[in-house]
CSV table of C-alpha atoms and ligand atoms in Angstrom, one decimal:
chain,number,residue,atom,x,y,z
A,1,MET,CA,24.2,-1.1,-0.4
A,2,GLY,CA,26.7,0.4,-2.6
A,3,MET,CA,29.4,-0.9,-4.5
A,4,GLY,CA,32.3,-1.9,-1.4
A,5,ASP,CA,30.1,-2.2,1.9
A,6,ASP,CA,29.7,-5.6,1.3
A,7,GLU,CA,33.0,-5.8,4.9
A,8,GLU,CA,31.0,-2.5,6.9
A,9,GLU,CA,28.9,-4.1,9.5
A,10,VAL,CA,24.9,-2.7,8.4
A,11,GLU,CA,22.1,-3.5,10.9
A,12,GLU,CA,19.1,-4.2,8.3
A,13,TYR,CA,15.4,-4.6,9.2
A,14,LEU,CA,13.2,-6.1,6.4
A,15,PHE,CA,9.3,-5.7,7.0
A,16,LYS,CA,6.7,-6.6,4.7
A,17,VAL,CA,4.4,-4.7,3.7
A,18,VAL,CA,0.6,-5.3,2.4
A,19,ILE,CA,-1.0,-3.5,-0.4
A,20,ILE,CA,-5.0,-4.0,0.2
A,21,GLY,CA,-7.8,-3.0,-1.9
A,22,ASP,CA,-10.4,-3.3,-4.4
A,23,SER,CA,-10.0,-3.9,-7.7
A,24,ALA,CA,-8.5,-1.2,-10.0
A,25,VAL,CA,-8.2,1.7,-7.1
A,26,GLY,CA,-4.5,1.5,-7.8
A,27,LYS,CA,-2.6,-0.9,-5.3
A,28,SER,CA,0.0,-1.7,-8.3
A,29,ASN,CA,0.8,2.2,-9.7
A,30,LEU,CA,1.3,2.8,-6.4
A,31,LEU,CA,3.6,0.1,-5.1
A,32,SER,CA,4.9,1.1,-9.0
A,33,ARG,CA,5.2,5.1,-8.3
A,34,TYR,CA,7.3,4.5,-5.2
A,35,ALA,CA,9.3,1.5,-6.2
A,36,ARG,CA,11.0,2.2,-8.8
A,37,ASN,CA,9.2,5.8,-9.9
A,38,GLU,CA,6.7,4.5,-12.9
A,39,PHE,CA,3.0,5.0,-13.9
A,40,ASN,CA,1.2,2.6,-16.2
A,41,LEU,CA,-1.9,4.4,-17.4
A,42,HIS,CA,-3.7,1.2,-19.0
A,43,SER,CA,-1.2,-1.3,-16.6
A,44,LYS,CA,-3.6,-5.2,-16.3
A,45,ALA,CA,-5.0,-6.3,-13.8
A,46,THR,CA,-3.1,-8.6,-10.9
A,47,ILE,CA,-3.1,-11.7,-11.3
A,48,GLY,CA,-1.5,-14.2,-7.7
A,49,VAL,CA,1.3,-11.5,-5.7
A,50,GLU,CA,4.0,-9.5,-6.4
A,51,PHE,CA,6.3,-7.8,-4.2
A,52,GLN,CA,9.2,-5.3,-4.4
A,53,THR,CA,11.9,-4.5,-1.6
A,54,GLN,CA,12.9,-0.5,-1.4
A,55,SER,CA,15.1,0.6,1.1
A,56,MET,CA,15.2,3.3,2.9
A,57,GLU,CA,17.3,5.1,5.7
A,58,ILE,CA,16.0,5.8,9.3
A,59,ASP,CA,17.6,7.1,12.4
A,60,GLY,CA,20.8,6.1,10.2
A,61,LYS,CA,20.1,2.8,10.1
A,62,GLU,CA,18.9,1.5,6.5
A,63,VAL,CA,15.5,-0.2,6.4
A,64,LYS,CA,14.5,-3.0,3.8
A,65,ALA,CA,10.4,-2.9,3.7
A,66,GLN,CA,9.0,-6.5,0.8
A,67,ILE,CA,6.3,-4.6,-0.5
A,68,TRP,CA,3.1,-7.2,-1.3
A,69,ASP,CA,0.7,-6.5,-3.8
A,70,THR,CA,-2.2,-8.8,-4.9
A,71,ALA,CA,-4.9,-9.0,-7.3
A,72,GLY,CA,-8.2,-7.3,-5.8
A,73,GLN,CA,-10.2,-9.7,-7.4
A,74,GLU,CA,-11.4,-12.7,-5.9
A,75,ARG,CA,-10.4,-15.1,-8.8
A,76,PHE,CA,-7.1,-14.4,-9.3
A,77,ARG,CA,-6.3,-13.9,-5.6
A,78,ALA,CA,-3.7,-16.5,-4.5
A,79,VAL,CA,-4.3,-18.1,-0.4
A,80,THR,CA,-4.9,-15.3,1.1
A,81,SER,CA,-3.7,-16.1,4.7
A,82,ALA,CA,0.5,-16.2,3.1
A,83,TYR,CA,-0.7,-13.3,2.1
A,84,TYR,CA,-1.0,-11.5,5.1
A,85,ARG,CA,1.1,-13.7,7.2
A,86,GLY,CA,3.9,-12.1,9.1
A,87,ALA,CA,2.6,-8.4,7.6
A,88,PHE,CA,3.7,-5.9,10.1
A,89,GLY,CA,1.8,-2.7,7.7
A,90,ALA,CA,-0.7,-2.2,5.2
A,91,LEU,CA,-1.9,0.2,3.0
A,92,VAL,CA,-5.8,-0.5,2.7
A,93,VAL,CA,-6.6,1.1,-0.6
A,94,TYR,CA,-9.7,2.9,-2.1
A,95,ASP,CA,-9.7,4.9,-5.3
A,96,ILE,CA,-11.6,8.4,-4.5
A,97,SER,CA,-13.4,8.5,-7.6
A,98,ARG,CA,-15.4,4.6,-7.3
A,99,ARG,CA,-17.6,5.0,-4.0
A,100,SER,CA,-18.2,1.4,-4.0
A,101,THR,CA,-14.2,1.2,-3.8
A,102,PHE,CA,-14.9,3.6,-0.5
A,103,GLU,CA,-17.4,1.0,1.3
A,104,ASN,CA,-15.5,-2.1,0.8
A,105,VAL,CA,-12.8,-0.7,3.1
A,106,GLY,CA,-13.9,-2.5,6.0
A,107,ARG,CA,-14.5,-6.0,4.5
A,108,TRP,CA,-10.8,-5.4,3.5
A,109,LEU,CA,-9.8,-4.8,6.6
A,110,GLN,CA,-11.9,-7.4,8.6
A,111,GLU,CA,-10.4,-9.4,6.1
A,112,LEU,CA,-6.7,-8.3,6.7
A,113,ASN,CA,-7.5,-8.2,11.0
A,114,THR,CA,-8.4,-11.8,10.7
A,115,HIS,CA,-5.6,-13.2,9.0
A,116,SER,CA,-2.7,-11.1,10.6
A,117,ASP,CA,-0.5,-12.7,12.9
A,118,THR,CA,0.7,-9.5,14.4
A,119,THR,CA,-0.1,-6.3,15.6
A,120,VAL,CA,-0.7,-4.4,12.3
A,121,ALA,CA,0.3,-0.4,11.4
A,122,LYS,CA,-2.2,0.7,8.6
A,123,MET,CA,-2.7,3.4,6.2
A,124,LEU,CA,-6.0,4.4,4.4
A,125,VAL,CA,-5.5,5.1,1.4
A,126,GLY,CA,-7.9,7.2,-1.1
A,127,ASN,CA,-5.9,6.9,-4.5
A,128,LYS,CA,-6.5,8.9,-7.5
A,129,CYS,CA,-6.7,12.0,-5.7
A,130,ASP,CA,-5.8,14.0,-9.5
A,131,LEU,CA,-9.9,12.9,-10.7
A,132,GLN,CA,-10.4,16.0,-8.5
A,133,ASN,CA,-13.3,16.7,-11.2
A,134,ILE,CA,-15.1,13.8,-10.5
A,135,ARG,CA,-14.9,13.1,-6.8
A,136,GLU,CA,-17.0,10.6,-4.4
A,137,VAL,CA,-15.8,10.7,-1.2
A,138,SER,CA,-14.1,13.6,0.4
A,139,VAL,CA,-11.1,14.0,2.1
A,140,ASP,CA,-13.5,14.2,5.2
A,141,GLU,CA,-15.2,11.2,4.4
A,142,GLY,CA,-12.0,9.0,4.5
A,143,LYS,CA,-10.4,11.2,7.5
A,144,ALA,CA,-13.4,10.5,9.4
A,145,LEU,CA,-12.8,6.3,8.4
A,146,ALA,CA,-9.3,6.2,9.4
A,147,GLU,CA,-10.2,7.9,13.0
A,148,SER,CA,-12.8,5.9,13.8
A,149,GLU,CA,-10.5,3.0,12.5
A,150,GLY,CA,-7.4,4.1,13.9
A,151,LEU,CA,-5.7,4.2,11.1
A,152,PHE,CA,-3.4,6.8,9.2
A,153,PHE,CA,-4.7,8.2,6.6
A,154,MET,CA,-3.3,10.5,3.6
A,155,GLU,CA,-5.0,10.6,-0.4
A,156,THR,CA,-2.7,10.7,-3.6
A,157,SER,CA,-2.2,10.1,-6.9
A,158,ALA,CA,-0.1,7.4,-8.2
A,159,LEU,CA,-0.3,8.8,-11.4
A,160,ASP,CA,1.1,12.8,-10.1
A,161,SER,CA,3.3,11.5,-7.7
A,162,THR,CA,1.5,13.2,-4.4
A,163,ASN,CA,1.5,11.7,-1.1
A,164,VAL,CA,3.0,8.7,-3.0
A,165,LYS,CA,6.2,8.1,-0.9
A,166,THR,CA,5.5,9.7,2.2
A,167,ALA,CA,2.2,6.9,2.3
A,168,PHE,CA,4.2,3.9,2.3
A,169,GLU,CA,7.5,6.0,5.0
A,170,ILE,CA,4.8,6.5,8.1
A,171,VAL,CA,3.3,3.2,7.9
A,172,ILE,CA,7.4,1.6,7.8
A,173,LYS,CA,8.3,4.5,10.3
A,174,GLU,CA,6.2,3.6,12.5
A,175,ILE,CA,6.7,-1.1,12.0
A,176,TYR,CA,10.0,0.7,12.7
B,201,LIG,P1,-5.7,-4.9,-9.2
B,201,LIG,O1,-4.1,-5.3,-9.5
B,201,LIG,O2,-6.4,-5.6,-10.4
B,201,LIG,O3,-6.4,-5.3,-8.5
B,201,LIG,O4,-5.9,-3.6,-9.8
B,201,LIG,P2,-5.6,-2.8,-8.6
B,201,LIG,O5,-5.5,-2.5,-7.6
B,201,LIG,O6,-3.9,-2.9,-9.0
B,201,LIG,O7,-5.0,-1.0,-10.3
B,201,LIG,P3,-4.0,-0.5,-10.8
B,201,LIG,O8,-2.9,-0.2,-10.1
B,201,LIG,O9,-4.0,-2.1,-12.3
B,201,LIG,O10,-4.7,0.4,-12.0
B,201,LIG,C1,-5.8,0.1,-13.0
B,201,LIG,C2,-5.9,1.1,-12.7
B,201,LIG,O11,-6.0,3.1,-12.3
B,201,LIG,C3,-4.9,1.9,-14.2
B,201,LIG,O12,-5.5,2.1,-15.6
B,201,LIG,C4,-4.2,2.6,-13.6
B,201,LIG,O13,-3.5,3.7,-14.5
B,201,LIG,C5,-5.1,3.9,-13.3
B,201,LIG,N1,-4.3,4.4,-11.9
B,201,LIG,C6,-3.7,3.8,-10.7
B,201,LIG,N2,-3.5,4.7,-9.6
B,201,LIG,C7,-4.3,6.3,-10.9
B,201,LIG,C8,-4.3,7.5,-10.1
B,201,LIG,O14,-3.5,8.1,-8.7
B,201,LIG,N3,-4.6,8.2,-10.9
B,201,LIG,C9,-5.2,8.5,-11.9
B,201,LIG,N4,-6.2,8.9,-12.9
B,201,LIG,N5,-5.5,6.7,-12.4
B,201,LIG,C10,-5.1,5.9,-11.9
B,202,LIG,MG1,-2.7,-4.8,-9.9
């Protein structure tokens, strides 16, 4: 909301979106790129939970997404059910240059399905698409998995910003 907007009747929507996936796939950098246009080449593993609120406009209405980011590493994760509670959207992230992170997507989807309490709009995200020369997962494999699981799909790069905004906004629009 800008200055001076305080007294206007503003219809507001706040949606919770969670980001999940293995450690070091780039979850925190996707969020910092989207919310603050920042990227950190040497970011530390997330401990516990962090979140950022980001606004966008849909059909002339202000829609806010509260985007939650947690640790991919089991030992740093907070109470799982609380993380997923009330989430309407999810980005399930793997790293296109590390095949094991793609192979673990099924486990993340299972955890999401176990703990979510509503219908969740889901986007499969193949991050680090700037790393073409060391790619281990093809675009077609990503697409095929997304299709079979009923997810949206997009390859992104938090480093060079490719599709980051689009990936978040497709999920948020789907919720809305
Ligand atoms: P956890 O918090 O441990 O779960 O990891 P994370 O998924 O939050 O990963 P994070 O965002 O911390 O990124 C891990 C590493 O990958 C960092 O060195 C980032 O700079 C790097 N990285 C993140 N996104 C990209 C990307 O799109 N391209 C490239 N080349 N590197 C990236
Ligand atoms: Mg992190």
